[in-house]
mmCIF file of C-alpha atoms in Angstrom:
data_model
loop_
_atom_site.group_PDB
_atom_site.id
_atom_site.type_symbol
_atom_site.label_atom_id
_atom_site.label_comp_id
_atom_site.label_asym_id
_atom_site.label_seq_id
_atom_site.Cartn_x
_atom_site.Cartn_y
_atom_site.Cartn_z
ATOM 1 C CA MET A 1 166.074 69.517 126.073
ATOM 2 C CA LYS A 2 166.274 72.378 123.578
ATOM 3 C CA TYR A 3 164.274 72.511 120.340
ATOM 4 C CA LEU A 4 164.373 74.578 117.147
ATOM 5 C CA PHE A 5 161.417 75.092 114.803
ATOM 6 C CA LEU A 6 162.040 76.333 111.254
ATOM 7 C CA GLY A 7 159.459 77.111 108.609
ATOM 8 C CA ASP A 8 157.163 79.637 107.001
ATOM 9 C CA SER A 9 154.160 81.646 108.249
ATOM 10 C CA ILE A 10 152.429 78.490 109.461
ATOM 11 C CA THR A 11 155.368 77.843 111.779
ATOM 12 C CA GLU A 12 155.750 81.529 112.652
ATOM 13 C CA GLY A 13 152.078 81.613 113.686
ATOM 14 C CA PHE A 14 152.575 78.626 115.991
ATOM 15 C CA ASN A 15 152.691 80.225 119.424
ATOM 16 C CA VAL A 16 154.767 77.550 121.112
ATOM 17 C CA LYS A 17 154.623 79.385 124.459
ATOM 18 C CA VAL A 18 150.835 78.858 124.422
ATOM 19 C CA PHE A 19 150.517 75.463 122.740
ATOM 20 C CA LEU A 20 153.709 73.758 123.981
ATOM 21 C CA PRO A 21 154.633 75.706 127.131
ATOM 22 C CA GLU A 22 156.355 72.753 128.761
ATOM 23 C CA TYR A 23 159.148 72.743 126.144
ATOM 24 C CA ASP A 24 162.128 75.040 125.514
ATOM 25 C CA ILE A 25 161.516 75.917 121.852
ATOM 26 C CA ASP A 26 163.083 78.559 119.639
ATOM 27 C CA ASN A 27 160.568 79.215 116.857
ATOM 28 C CA LEU A 28 162.325 80.831 113.889
ATOM 29 C CA GLY A 29 159.483 80.456 111.392
ATOM 30 C CA VAL A 30 159.336 83.362 108.930
ATOM 31 C CA SER A 31 156.228 84.418 107.037
ATOM 32 C CA GLY A 32 156.672 84.096 103.292
ATOM 33 C CA ASP A 33 159.758 81.921 103.443
ATOM 34 C CA SER A 34 160.355 79.133 100.984
ATOM 35 C CA THR A 35 163.076 76.498 101.093
ATOM 36 C CA LEU A 36 165.564 78.954 99.583
ATOM 37 C CA GLU A 37 165.090 81.537 102.342
ATOM 38 C CA THR A 38 165.308 78.806 104.958
ATOM 39 C CA LEU A 39 168.652 77.673 103.548
ATOM 40 C CA ALA A 40 169.928 81.252 103.900
ATOM 41 C CA LEU A 41 168.442 81.622 107.398
ATOM 42 C CA ILE A 42 170.285 78.536 108.650
ATOM 43 C CA GLU A 43 173.600 80.287 107.962
ATOM 44 C CA THR A 44 172.639 82.935 110.551
ATOM 45 C CA ILE A 45 171.543 80.628 113.389
ATOM 46 C CA ASP A 46 173.628 80.201 116.538
ATOM 47 C CA PHE A 47 173.909 76.437 116.834
ATOM 48 C CA SER A 48 175.995 76.683 120.016
ATOM 49 C CA LYS A 49 172.624 76.420 121.800
ATOM 50 C CA ASN A 50 172.959 72.688 121.174
ATOM 51 C CA TYR A 51 169.468 71.904 119.892
ATOM 52 C CA ASP A 52 168.500 68.344 120.710
ATOM 53 C CA ARG A 53 165.865 68.266 117.991
ATOM 54 C CA ILE A 54 165.154 70.447 114.990
ATOM 55 C CA PHE A 55 161.722 70.541 113.364
ATOM 56 C CA LEU A 56 161.268 71.760 109.800
ATOM 57 C CA SER A 57 157.935 72.655 108.207
ATOM 58 C CA ILE A 58 158.571 74.323 104.847
ATOM 59 C CA GLY A 59 157.554 73.988 101.209
ATOM 60 C CA THR A 60 154.062 75.377 100.692
ATOM 61 C CA ASN A 61 155.380 78.739 99.484
ATOM 62 C CA ASP A 62 157.645 76.938 97.016
ATOM 63 C CA LEU A 63 154.545 75.395 95.459
ATOM 64 C CA ALA A 64 152.930 78.822 95.194
ATOM 65 C CA ARG A 65 156.103 79.960 93.387
ATOM 66 C CA LYS A 66 155.624 77.157 90.841
ATOM 67 C CA ARG A 67 158.594 75.069 91.925
ATOM 68 C CA SER A 68 158.304 71.396 91.035
ATOM 69 C CA VAL A 69 157.787 68.633 93.568
ATOM 70 C CA ASN A 70 161.312 67.357 92.896
ATOM 71 C CA GLU A 71 162.861 70.818 93.280
ATOM 72 C CA VAL A 72 161.106 71.409 96.609
ATOM 73 C CA ALA A 73 162.018 67.943 97.889
ATOM 74 C CA GLU A 74 165.662 68.393 96.850
ATOM 75 C CA ASN A 75 165.783 71.775 98.601
ATOM 76 C CA ILE A 76 164.391 70.195 101.770
ATOM 77 C CA VAL A 77 167.105 67.529 101.541
ATOM 78 C CA LYS A 78 169.686 70.336 101.191
ATOM 79 C CA ILE A 79 168.242 71.948 104.330
ATOM 80 C CA VAL A 80 168.473 68.647 106.222
ATOM 81 C CA LEU A 81 172.083 68.121 105.119
ATOM 82 C CA LEU A 82 173.016 71.696 106.044
ATOM 83 C CA LEU A 83 171.364 71.341 109.448
ATOM 84 C CA ARG A 84 173.226 68.082 109.967
ATOM 85 C CA SER A 85 176.534 69.793 109.193
ATOM 86 C CA LYS A 86 175.789 72.779 111.474
ATOM 87 C CA SER A 87 174.283 70.747 114.316
ATOM 88 C CA PRO A 88 175.519 67.145 114.000
ATOM 89 C CA ASN A 89 174.100 66.004 117.333
ATOM 90 C CA SER A 90 170.547 67.179 116.603
ATOM 91 C CA LYS A 91 167.779 64.841 115.511
ATOM 92 C CA ILE A 92 166.053 66.353 112.493
ATOM 93 C CA PHE A 93 162.323 66.066 111.864
ATOM 94 C CA VAL A 94 160.595 67.147 108.650
ATOM 95 C CA ASN A 95 156.871 67.763 108.943
ATOM 96 C CA SER A 96 154.636 66.859 106.024
ATOM 97 C CA ILE A 97 153.309 69.786 103.999
ATOM 98 C CA PHE A 98 149.960 70.821 105.443
ATOM 99 C CA PRO A 99 146.863 70.423 103.299
ATOM 100 C CA THR A 100 145.143 73.528 101.987
ATOM 101 C CA ARG A 101 141.504 74.341 101.412
ATOM 102 C CA GLU A 102 140.573 75.573 97.943
ATOM 103 C CA ASN A 103 143.984 77.219 97.555
ATOM 104 C CA SER A 104 144.745 77.050 93.822
ATOM 105 C CA PRO A 105 148.476 77.933 94.045
ATOM 106 C CA ARG A 106 148.895 74.939 96.362
ATOM 107 C CA PRO A 107 146.819 72.049 94.929
ATOM 108 C CA ILE A 108 146.152 69.103 97.231
ATOM 109 C CA LYS A 109 147.285 66.586 94.590
ATOM 110 C CA ILE A 110 150.687 68.286 94.374
ATOM 111 C CA ILE A 111 150.969 68.485 98.185
ATOM 112 C CA ILE A 112 150.267 64.756 98.401
ATOM 113 C CA GLN A 113 152.925 64.053 95.738
ATOM 114 C CA LEU A 114 155.417 66.184 97.643
ATOM 115 C CA ASN A 115 154.654 64.417 100.926
ATOM 116 C CA VAL A 116 155.105 60.998 99.287
ATOM 117 C CA THR A 117 158.418 62.196 97.827
ATOM 118 C CA LEU A 118 159.553 63.521 101.214
ATOM 119 C CA LEU A 119 158.679 60.227 102.872
ATOM 120 C CA SER A 120 160.822 58.429 100.295
ATOM 121 C CA LYS A 121 163.688 60.908 100.799
ATOM 122 C CA SER A 122 163.482 60.357 104.556
ATOM 123 C CA TYR A 123 164.611 56.763 104.018
ATOM 124 C CA THR A 124 167.359 57.709 101.575
ATOM 125 C CA TYR A 125 168.732 60.584 103.679
ATOM 126 C CA ASN A 126 167.894 59.174 107.114
ATOM 127 C CA PHE A 127 165.732 61.919 108.582
ATOM 128 C CA ASN A 128 162.514 61.642 110.571
ATOM 129 C CA PHE A 129 159.361 62.384 108.573
ATOM 130 C CA ILE A 130 156.263 63.392 110.529
ATOM 131 C CA ASN A 131 153.277 62.569 108.356
ATOM 132 C CA SER A 132 150.586 64.640 110.040
ATOM 133 C CA PHE A 133 148.706 65.409 106.793
ATOM 134 C CA HIS A 134 145.915 62.917 107.584
ATOM 135 C CA ARG A 135 145.143 64.639 110.905
ATOM 136 C CA PHE A 136 144.238 67.870 109.121
ATOM 137 C CA ILE A 137 142.036 66.743 106.222
ATOM 138 C CA ASP A 138 138.287 66.322 105.822
ATOM 139 C CA ASN A 139 136.446 63.733 103.702
ATOM 140 C CA GLU A 140 137.269 65.668 100.508
ATOM 141 C CA THR A 141 141.004 65.649 101.334
ATOM 142 C CA GLN A 142 140.927 69.385 102.027
ATOM 143 C CA LEU A 143 142.217 71.196 105.104
ATOM 144 C CA LYS A 144 139.376 70.933 107.603
ATOM 145 C CA GLU A 145 137.190 74.026 107.518
ATOM 146 C CA GLU A 146 137.561 74.601 111.264
ATOM 147 C CA PHE A 147 141.361 74.494 110.881
ATOM 148 C CA THR A 148 141.629 77.542 108.588
ATOM 149 C CA GLU A 149 140.087 80.900 107.848
ATOM 150 C CA ASP A 150 141.858 81.582 104.552
ATOM 151 C CA GLY A 151 142.493 78.106 103.118
ATOM 152 C CA LEU A 152 146.182 78.096 104.077
ATOM 153 C CA HIS A 153 146.959 79.384 107.566
ATOM 154 C CA LEU A 154 145.991 77.455 110.668
ATOM 155 C CA THR A 155 143.497 78.367 113.374
ATOM 156 C CA ASN A 156 144.203 77.870 117.072
ATOM 157 C CA LEU A 157 142.230 74.618 116.900
ATOM 158 C CA ALA A 158 144.626 73.364 114.207
ATOM 159 C CA TYR A 159 147.637 74.472 116.243
ATOM 160 C CA GLU A 160 146.271 72.462 119.172
ATOM 161 C CA GLU A 161 146.113 69.448 116.841
ATOM 162 C CA TRP A 162 149.670 70.043 115.617
ATOM 163 C CA ALA A 163 150.932 70.455 119.181
ATOM 164 C CA ASP A 164 149.271 67.178 120.109
ATOM 165 C CA GLU A 165 151.037 65.463 117.203
ATOM 166 C CA LEU A 166 154.416 67.028 117.978
ATOM 167 C CA ARG A 167 154.363 65.905 121.613
ATOM 168 C CA ASN A 168 154.983 62.401 120.253
ATOM 169 C CA TYR A 169 158.359 63.642 118.963
ATOM 170 C CA LEU A 170 159.287 66.177 121.623
ATOM 171 C CA ASP A 171 159.226 63.790 124.577
#
């Protein structure tokens, strides 16, 4: 099976060769990308590789750019629909937005609202929603301290956790 990962710096930093070496994954995560850049990136991807599954993890940079929950969710739906048109045989998975730790441009309450909205959209638009948010939070609903050094990006320990979660959807 062939897999495609799309997303921002959190995805780009996910060394799939280290954390998921048993899978054939193209990781096209791009640091700084928001949903708008991901929409543009999709137009440049060679879908003749026949990806069996496509995983999307995007949206945190949209929040930092002051886009509303509804705008981000609608852009993610646009991405899903575009992916479906470019790669109709691929199963599409949207990962929940990761929690942050004391990251004021990306408040936890807004991330939770966005994840709830994405879950709802997953039923309306028939895509798979991976709600991994709960695996990454502490008792204060913040990104676990050992999972980040800057309040946003993930540590290797967090990537191990994400890899463990994704194996449920890769197999």
